[in-house]
């Protein structure tokens, strides 16, 4: 598991919210190693990284910024889900007890948490506000992603005041730059940075996303990526591996795919026969522009 800035910020923010609300003793946790963007943000606002949660057996937890079992803590079913706050699709959710859930189709989980604080007139600490602001900027790619809503923008505006971030564009630029610094990573590590597992169209698919400010910087690793993705599929027996390389300047993505079901992906994304990649203008969101397209194509067949 590789948490992004929203996952980490939302864990910290929601723990603060619940602990202030009724004295719950929630501890913010992460499911894996932090990326460079999140590390930058925690340093910037002088916050500590959440504890690493490796096994959910026997534990009680609140899920933030995800709900799919495939993307959750190991042995989740041997623990207990108390609440879920999320902005992703719902796919395989069942619980033994009634639980509190809040799902909204906004650009960022931190936006939902901001609304919960605001709705009760509760104060957000300055540092936590900074993290929440960073999460919104990150998930919405500085408000440019199609997932971004008016509510994300309003939340970001309010949060930047609380956090004392006067020049949001400069801060956002520095943050995304820190996140797109891919120096020192191997192809395998890059694939692991933000890889999510999905079941779409009856196919088990792994979709990784990398953000860059320049395709050329990363596309020279293309052959290595394909090799690593093939090795990964051999290990996991999944049918499809996709790497989505998103260029933040060009506002578009290059998709590389491989696996025994890669011909399905070629058809969905209109790649040439035998091609292992597709260039998608204006596509930057895995959740809003890739997953629904895979699902819709299958249903249309
Ligand atoms: Mn998110």
Short mmCIF file of C-alpha atoms and ligand atoms in Angstrom, two decimals:
data_model
loop_
_atom_site.label_atom_id
_atom_site.label_comp_id
_atom_site.label_asym_id
_atom_site.label_seq_id
_atom_site.Cartn_x
_atom_site.Cartn_y
_atom_site.Cartn_z
CA UNK A 1 0.00 0.00 0.00
CA UNK A 2 1.24 3.45 -0.82
CA UNK A 3 -0.65 6.29 0.85
CA UNK A 4 -0.92 9.65 -0.90
CA UNK A 5 -1.12 13.11 0.66
CA UNK A 6 -4.92 12.97 1.01
CA UNK A 7 -4.81 9.59 2.77
CA UNK A 8 -2.26 10.83 5.27
CA UNK A 9 -3.77 14.30 5.78
CA UNK A 10 -7.27 12.85 6.14
CA UNK A 11 -6.12 10.31 8.71
CA UNK A 12 -4.55 13.09 10.79
CA UNK A 13 -7.47 15.48 10.30
CA UNK A 14 -10.19 12.96 11.02
CA UNK A 15 -8.42 11.73 14.16
CA UNK A 16 -8.30 15.36 15.32
CA UNK A 17 -11.99 15.79 14.50
CA UNK A 18 -13.11 12.65 16.32
CA UNK A 19 -10.88 13.22 19.30
CA UNK A 20 -12.16 16.79 19.69
CA UNK A 21 -15.76 15.79 19.07
CA UNK A 22 -16.20 13.20 21.78
CA UNK A 23 -12.82 12.26 23.18
CA UNK A 24 -12.32 9.16 21.06
CA UNK A 25 -8.70 8.12 21.26
CA UNK A 26 -8.12 7.79 17.51
CA UNK A 27 -4.55 7.42 16.28
CA UNK A 28 -3.76 8.45 12.71
CA UNK A 29 -2.20 5.61 10.73
CA UNK A 30 -0.73 4.96 7.30
CA UNK A 31 -0.60 1.74 5.32
CA UNK A 32 2.83 2.14 3.74
CA UNK A 33 5.83 4.26 2.95
CA UNK A 34 5.20 7.95 2.32
CA UNK A 35 5.96 9.52 -1.06
CA UNK A 36 8.13 12.61 -1.52
CA UNK A 37 5.17 14.96 -1.85
CA UNK A 38 3.68 13.88 1.47
CA UNK A 39 7.07 14.01 3.17
CA UNK A 40 7.49 17.57 1.85
CA UNK A 41 4.09 18.56 3.22
CA UNK A 42 4.67 17.05 6.68
CA UNK A 43 8.04 18.82 6.89
CA UNK A 44 6.53 22.10 5.71
CA UNK A 45 3.86 22.10 8.39
CA UNK A 46 6.13 20.46 10.98
CA UNK A 47 3.96 17.42 11.53
CA UNK A 48 5.01 13.86 12.34
CA UNK A 49 4.18 10.98 10.06
CA UNK A 50 1.34 8.72 11.23
CA UNK A 51 2.13 5.28 12.63
CA UNK A 52 2.45 2.39 10.20
CA UNK A 53 -0.44 -0.07 10.41
CA UNK A 54 0.57 -3.39 8.91
CA UNK A 55 -2.13 -5.73 10.11
CA UNK A 56 -5.78 -5.03 10.90
CA UNK A 57 -6.47 -8.23 12.84
CA UNK A 58 -8.13 -7.50 16.19
CA UNK A 59 -8.09 -3.73 15.60
CA UNK A 60 -10.87 -1.18 15.27
CA UNK A 61 -10.49 1.37 12.51
CA UNK A 62 -12.00 4.25 10.64
CA UNK A 63 -11.26 4.15 6.91
CA UNK A 64 -10.46 7.44 5.24
CA UNK A 65 -9.83 8.07 1.53
CA UNK A 66 -10.48 4.44 0.50
CA UNK A 67 -13.02 1.70 1.00
CA UNK A 68 -12.13 -1.16 -1.33
CA UNK A 69 -10.85 -4.22 0.47
CA UNK A 70 -8.10 -4.66 -2.10
CA UNK A 71 -6.73 -1.25 -1.15
CA UNK A 72 -7.14 -1.60 2.60
CA UNK A 73 -5.19 -2.91 5.56
CA UNK A 74 -4.20 -6.58 5.60
CA UNK A 75 -6.64 -8.83 7.52
CA UNK A 76 -9.28 -6.14 7.55
CA UNK A 77 -12.05 -8.71 8.03
CA UNK A 78 -10.45 -9.86 11.28
CA UNK A 79 -10.79 -6.34 12.65
CA UNK A 80 -13.75 -3.97 12.87
CA UNK A 81 -14.61 -1.03 10.65
CA UNK A 82 -16.20 1.74 12.74
CA UNK A 83 -16.65 4.45 10.10
CA UNK A 84 -15.77 5.31 6.52
CA UNK A 85 -15.14 8.78 5.06
CA UNK A 86 -14.36 8.63 1.37
CA UNK A 87 -14.71 10.06 -2.14
CA UNK A 88 -14.05 6.92 -4.24
CA UNK A 89 -16.38 4.48 -5.93
CA UNK A 90 -18.02 1.87 -3.71
CA UNK A 91 -17.40 -1.63 -4.91
CA UNK A 92 -17.38 -4.48 -2.44
CA UNK A 93 -18.58 -3.13 0.84
CA UNK A 94 -20.38 -5.25 3.43
CA UNK A 95 -20.25 -4.86 7.21
CA UNK A 96 -21.68 -7.00 10.01
CA UNK A 97 -22.96 -3.95 11.94
CA UNK A 98 -24.47 -0.60 11.03
CA UNK A 99 -21.67 1.93 10.72
CA UNK A 100 -21.25 5.66 10.11
CA UNK A 101 -20.36 6.39 6.49
CA UNK A 102 -19.96 9.63 4.65
CA UNK A 103 -19.26 9.48 0.94
CA UNK A 104 -19.31 12.51 -1.31
CA UNK A 105 -18.28 12.82 -4.94
CA UNK A 106 -15.88 15.69 -4.29
CA UNK A 107 -12.24 16.00 -5.29
CA UNK A 108 -10.69 15.13 -1.96
CA UNK A 109 -11.51 13.37 1.33
CA UNK A 110 -10.06 16.35 3.22
CA UNK A 111 -12.85 18.47 1.73
CA UNK A 112 -15.47 16.21 3.32
CA UNK A 113 -13.65 16.39 6.66
CA UNK A 114 -13.44 20.19 6.38
CA UNK A 115 -17.23 20.25 5.94
CA UNK A 116 -17.65 18.09 9.05
CA UNK A 117 -15.53 20.47 11.13
CA UNK A 118 -17.33 23.50 9.69
CA UNK A 119 -20.76 21.92 10.11
CA UNK A 120 -20.22 21.67 13.84
CA UNK A 121 -18.41 24.98 14.14
CA UNK A 122 -15.30 23.17 15.37
CA UNK A 123 -11.84 24.67 15.13
CA UNK A 124 -9.14 23.07 12.99
CA UNK A 125 -5.57 23.43 14.21
CA UNK A 126 -3.28 25.50 12.00
CA UNK A 127 -0.99 22.60 11.08
CA UNK A 128 -3.83 20.21 10.30
CA UNK A 129 -5.44 22.88 8.12
CA UNK A 130 -2.17 23.07 6.20
CA UNK A 131 -2.19 19.33 5.61
CA UNK A 132 -5.83 19.37 4.50
CA UNK A 133 -5.12 22.22 2.11
CA UNK A 134 -2.19 20.24 0.68
CA UNK A 135 -4.43 17.21 0.22
CA UNK A 136 -6.95 19.22 -1.80
CA UNK A 137 -4.24 20.79 -3.95
CA UNK A 138 -2.72 17.34 -4.52
CA UNK A 139 -5.89 15.39 -5.30
CA UNK A 140 -7.29 18.09 -7.59
CA UNK A 141 -3.93 18.91 -9.23
CA UNK A 142 -4.29 22.55 -8.19
CA UNK A 143 -8.03 22.54 -8.99
CA UNK A 144 -7.49 21.40 -12.58
CA UNK A 145 -8.68 17.79 -12.30
CA UNK A 146 -12.23 17.01 -13.55
CA UNK A 147 -12.88 15.62 -10.04
CA UNK A 148 -12.52 19.10 -8.53
CA UNK A 149 -15.77 20.70 -7.33
CA UNK A 150 -16.79 24.14 -6.07
CA UNK A 151 -16.73 22.71 -2.56
CA UNK A 152 -13.07 21.71 -2.88
CA UNK A 153 -12.21 25.26 -3.91
CA UNK A 154 -14.21 26.76 -1.05
CA UNK A 155 -12.64 24.40 1.48
CA UNK A 156 -9.14 25.20 0.16
CA UNK A 157 -9.80 28.91 0.46
CA UNK A 158 -10.94 28.62 4.07
CA UNK A 159 -8.12 26.23 4.96
CA UNK A 160 -5.40 28.44 3.48
CA UNK A 161 -6.55 31.25 5.78
CA UNK A 162 -6.41 29.00 8.85
CA UNK A 163 -3.03 27.58 7.80
CA UNK A 164 -1.58 30.99 7.04
CA UNK A 165 -0.66 30.06 3.46
CA UNK A 166 -0.83 33.43 1.72
CA UNK A 167 0.51 32.49 -1.68
CA UNK A 168 -1.28 29.29 -2.58
CA UNK A 169 0.01 29.04 -6.16
CA UNK A 170 3.64 29.19 -5.05
CA UNK A 171 3.11 26.70 -2.26
CA UNK A 172 1.19 24.34 -4.58
CA UNK A 173 3.90 24.56 -7.22
CA UNK A 174 6.62 23.67 -4.70
CA UNK A 175 4.57 20.78 -3.37
CA UNK A 176 3.84 19.24 -6.77
CA UNK A 177 7.46 19.71 -7.73
CA UNK A 178 8.58 17.80 -4.64
CA UNK A 179 6.11 15.05 -5.57
CA UNK A 180 7.24 14.79 -9.15
CA UNK A 181 10.89 14.45 -8.19
CA UNK A 182 11.48 10.90 -9.37
CA UNK A 183 15.23 10.92 -8.85
CA UNK A 184 16.58 7.97 -6.94
CA UNK A 185 13.67 5.63 -7.65
CA UNK A 186 13.99 2.42 -9.65
CA UNK A 187 11.29 1.50 -12.20
CA UNK A 188 9.93 -1.02 -9.69
CA UNK A 189 9.74 1.60 -6.94
CA UNK A 190 8.01 4.07 -9.25
CA UNK A 191 5.37 1.47 -10.09
CA UNK A 192 4.85 0.87 -6.38
CA UNK A 193 4.51 4.52 -5.36
CA UNK A 194 0.81 4.72 -6.14
CA UNK A 195 -0.46 1.35 -7.28
CA UNK A 196 -4.07 0.34 -6.75
CA UNK A 197 -5.76 -2.95 -7.40
CA UNK A 198 -9.17 -3.04 -9.05
CA UNK A 199 -11.61 -5.62 -10.26
CA UNK A 200 -13.08 -4.17 -13.42
CA UNK A 201 -14.82 -5.96 -16.25
CA UNK A 202 -14.11 -9.31 -14.60
CA UNK A 203 -10.41 -8.58 -14.78
CA UNK A 204 -8.04 -8.20 -11.88
CA UNK A 205 -6.09 -5.09 -12.78
CA UNK A 206 -3.31 -3.12 -11.14
CA UNK A 207 -3.19 0.53 -12.08
CA UNK A 208 -0.20 2.65 -11.05
CA UNK A 209 -0.03 6.39 -11.47
CA UNK A 210 3.04 8.61 -11.61
CA UNK A 211 2.98 12.37 -11.91
CA UNK A 212 5.68 14.17 -13.80
CA UNK A 213 6.38 17.65 -15.10
CA UNK A 214 7.99 16.21 -18.22
CA UNK A 215 7.25 12.95 -20.09
CA UNK A 216 10.74 12.63 -21.56
CA UNK A 217 12.14 12.42 -18.07
CA UNK A 218 10.22 9.24 -17.42
CA UNK A 219 9.50 7.64 -20.78
CA UNK A 220 13.13 6.64 -21.16
CA UNK A 221 12.32 3.99 -18.56
CA UNK A 222 9.51 2.55 -20.73
CA UNK A 223 11.12 -0.82 -21.43
CA UNK A 224 12.03 -1.24 -17.78
CA UNK A 225 8.49 -0.43 -16.73
CA UNK A 226 7.04 -3.06 -19.06
CA UNK A 227 9.56 -5.62 -17.82
CA UNK A 228 8.75 -4.90 -14.16
CA UNK A 229 5.01 -4.95 -14.84
CA UNK A 230 5.33 -8.37 -16.50
CA UNK A 231 7.29 -9.69 -13.51
CA UNK A 232 4.67 -8.28 -11.18
CA UNK A 233 1.86 -9.99 -13.10
CA UNK A 234 3.75 -13.28 -12.99
CA UNK A 235 3.84 -13.01 -9.19
CA UNK A 236 0.25 -11.85 -8.69
CA UNK A 237 -1.41 -13.79 -11.55
CA UNK A 238 -3.48 -10.67 -12.30
CA UNK A 239 -4.65 -10.12 -15.88
CA UNK A 240 -3.67 -6.54 -16.51
CA UNK A 241 -1.09 -4.01 -15.35
CA UNK A 242 -1.41 -0.38 -16.34
CA UNK A 243 0.94 2.51 -15.70
CA UNK A 244 -0.63 5.94 -16.01
CA UNK A 245 2.03 8.63 -16.43
CA UNK A 246 0.39 11.99 -15.93
CA UNK A 247 2.11 15.12 -17.22
CA UNK A 248 0.99 18.01 -15.01
CA UNK A 249 2.12 20.62 -17.51
CA UNK A 250 0.52 19.04 -20.57
CA UNK A 251 -2.60 18.03 -18.62
CA UNK A 252 -2.61 14.60 -20.25
CA UNK A 253 -1.55 11.03 -19.57
CA UNK A 254 0.41 8.29 -21.25
CA UNK A 255 -0.85 4.79 -20.47
CA UNK A 256 1.41 1.77 -20.68
CA UNK A 257 -0.21 -1.63 -20.31
CA UNK A 258 0.75 -5.25 -20.32
CA UNK A 259 -0.64 -8.64 -19.32
CA UNK A 260 -2.81 -11.32 -20.86
CA UNK A 261 -5.79 -8.94 -20.88
CA UNK A 262 -3.88 -5.99 -22.32
CA UNK A 263 -5.76 -6.30 -25.59
CA UNK A 264 -8.88 -5.30 -23.66
CA UNK A 265 -7.11 -2.13 -22.50
CA UNK A 266 -5.93 -1.41 -26.05
CA UNK A 267 -9.53 -1.52 -27.23
CA UNK A 268 -10.85 0.64 -24.40
CA UNK A 269 -8.21 3.29 -24.90
CA UNK A 270 -8.13 3.06 -28.66
CA UNK A 271 -4.49 2.13 -28.90
CA UNK A 272 -3.23 0.67 -32.14
CA UNK A 273 -3.34 -3.12 -32.37
CA UNK A 274 -0.20 -4.56 -30.78
CA UNK A 275 0.61 -1.22 -29.23
CA UNK A 276 1.35 -1.29 -25.53
CA UNK A 277 0.56 2.34 -24.86
CA UNK A 278 -1.97 5.10 -25.47
CA UNK A 279 -1.77 8.88 -25.22
CA UNK A 280 -4.83 10.47 -23.63
CA UNK A 281 -5.28 14.22 -23.99
CA UNK A 282 -7.00 15.90 -21.02
CA UNK A 283 -6.99 12.72 -18.92
CA UNK A 284 -5.44 13.12 -15.47
CA UNK A 285 -7.68 11.25 -13.05
CA UNK A 286 -7.55 7.50 -12.53
CA UNK A 287 -10.75 7.48 -10.49
CA UNK A 288 -12.81 9.77 -12.73
CA UNK A 289 -11.46 9.06 -16.20
CA UNK A 290 -9.85 5.61 -16.27
CA UNK A 291 -11.85 3.28 -14.02
CA UNK A 292 -15.31 4.38 -15.28
CA UNK A 293 -14.12 4.03 -18.86
CA UNK A 294 -12.95 0.46 -18.30
CA UNK A 295 -16.26 -0.39 -16.65
CA UNK A 296 -18.46 1.31 -19.24
CA UNK A 297 -16.65 -0.38 -22.09
CA UNK A 298 -17.23 -3.79 -20.54
CA UNK A 299 -20.92 -3.11 -19.95
CA UNK A 300 -21.31 -1.92 -23.52
CA UNK A 301 -19.85 -5.10 -24.99
MN1 LIG B 1 -8.28 11.24 -2.08
#
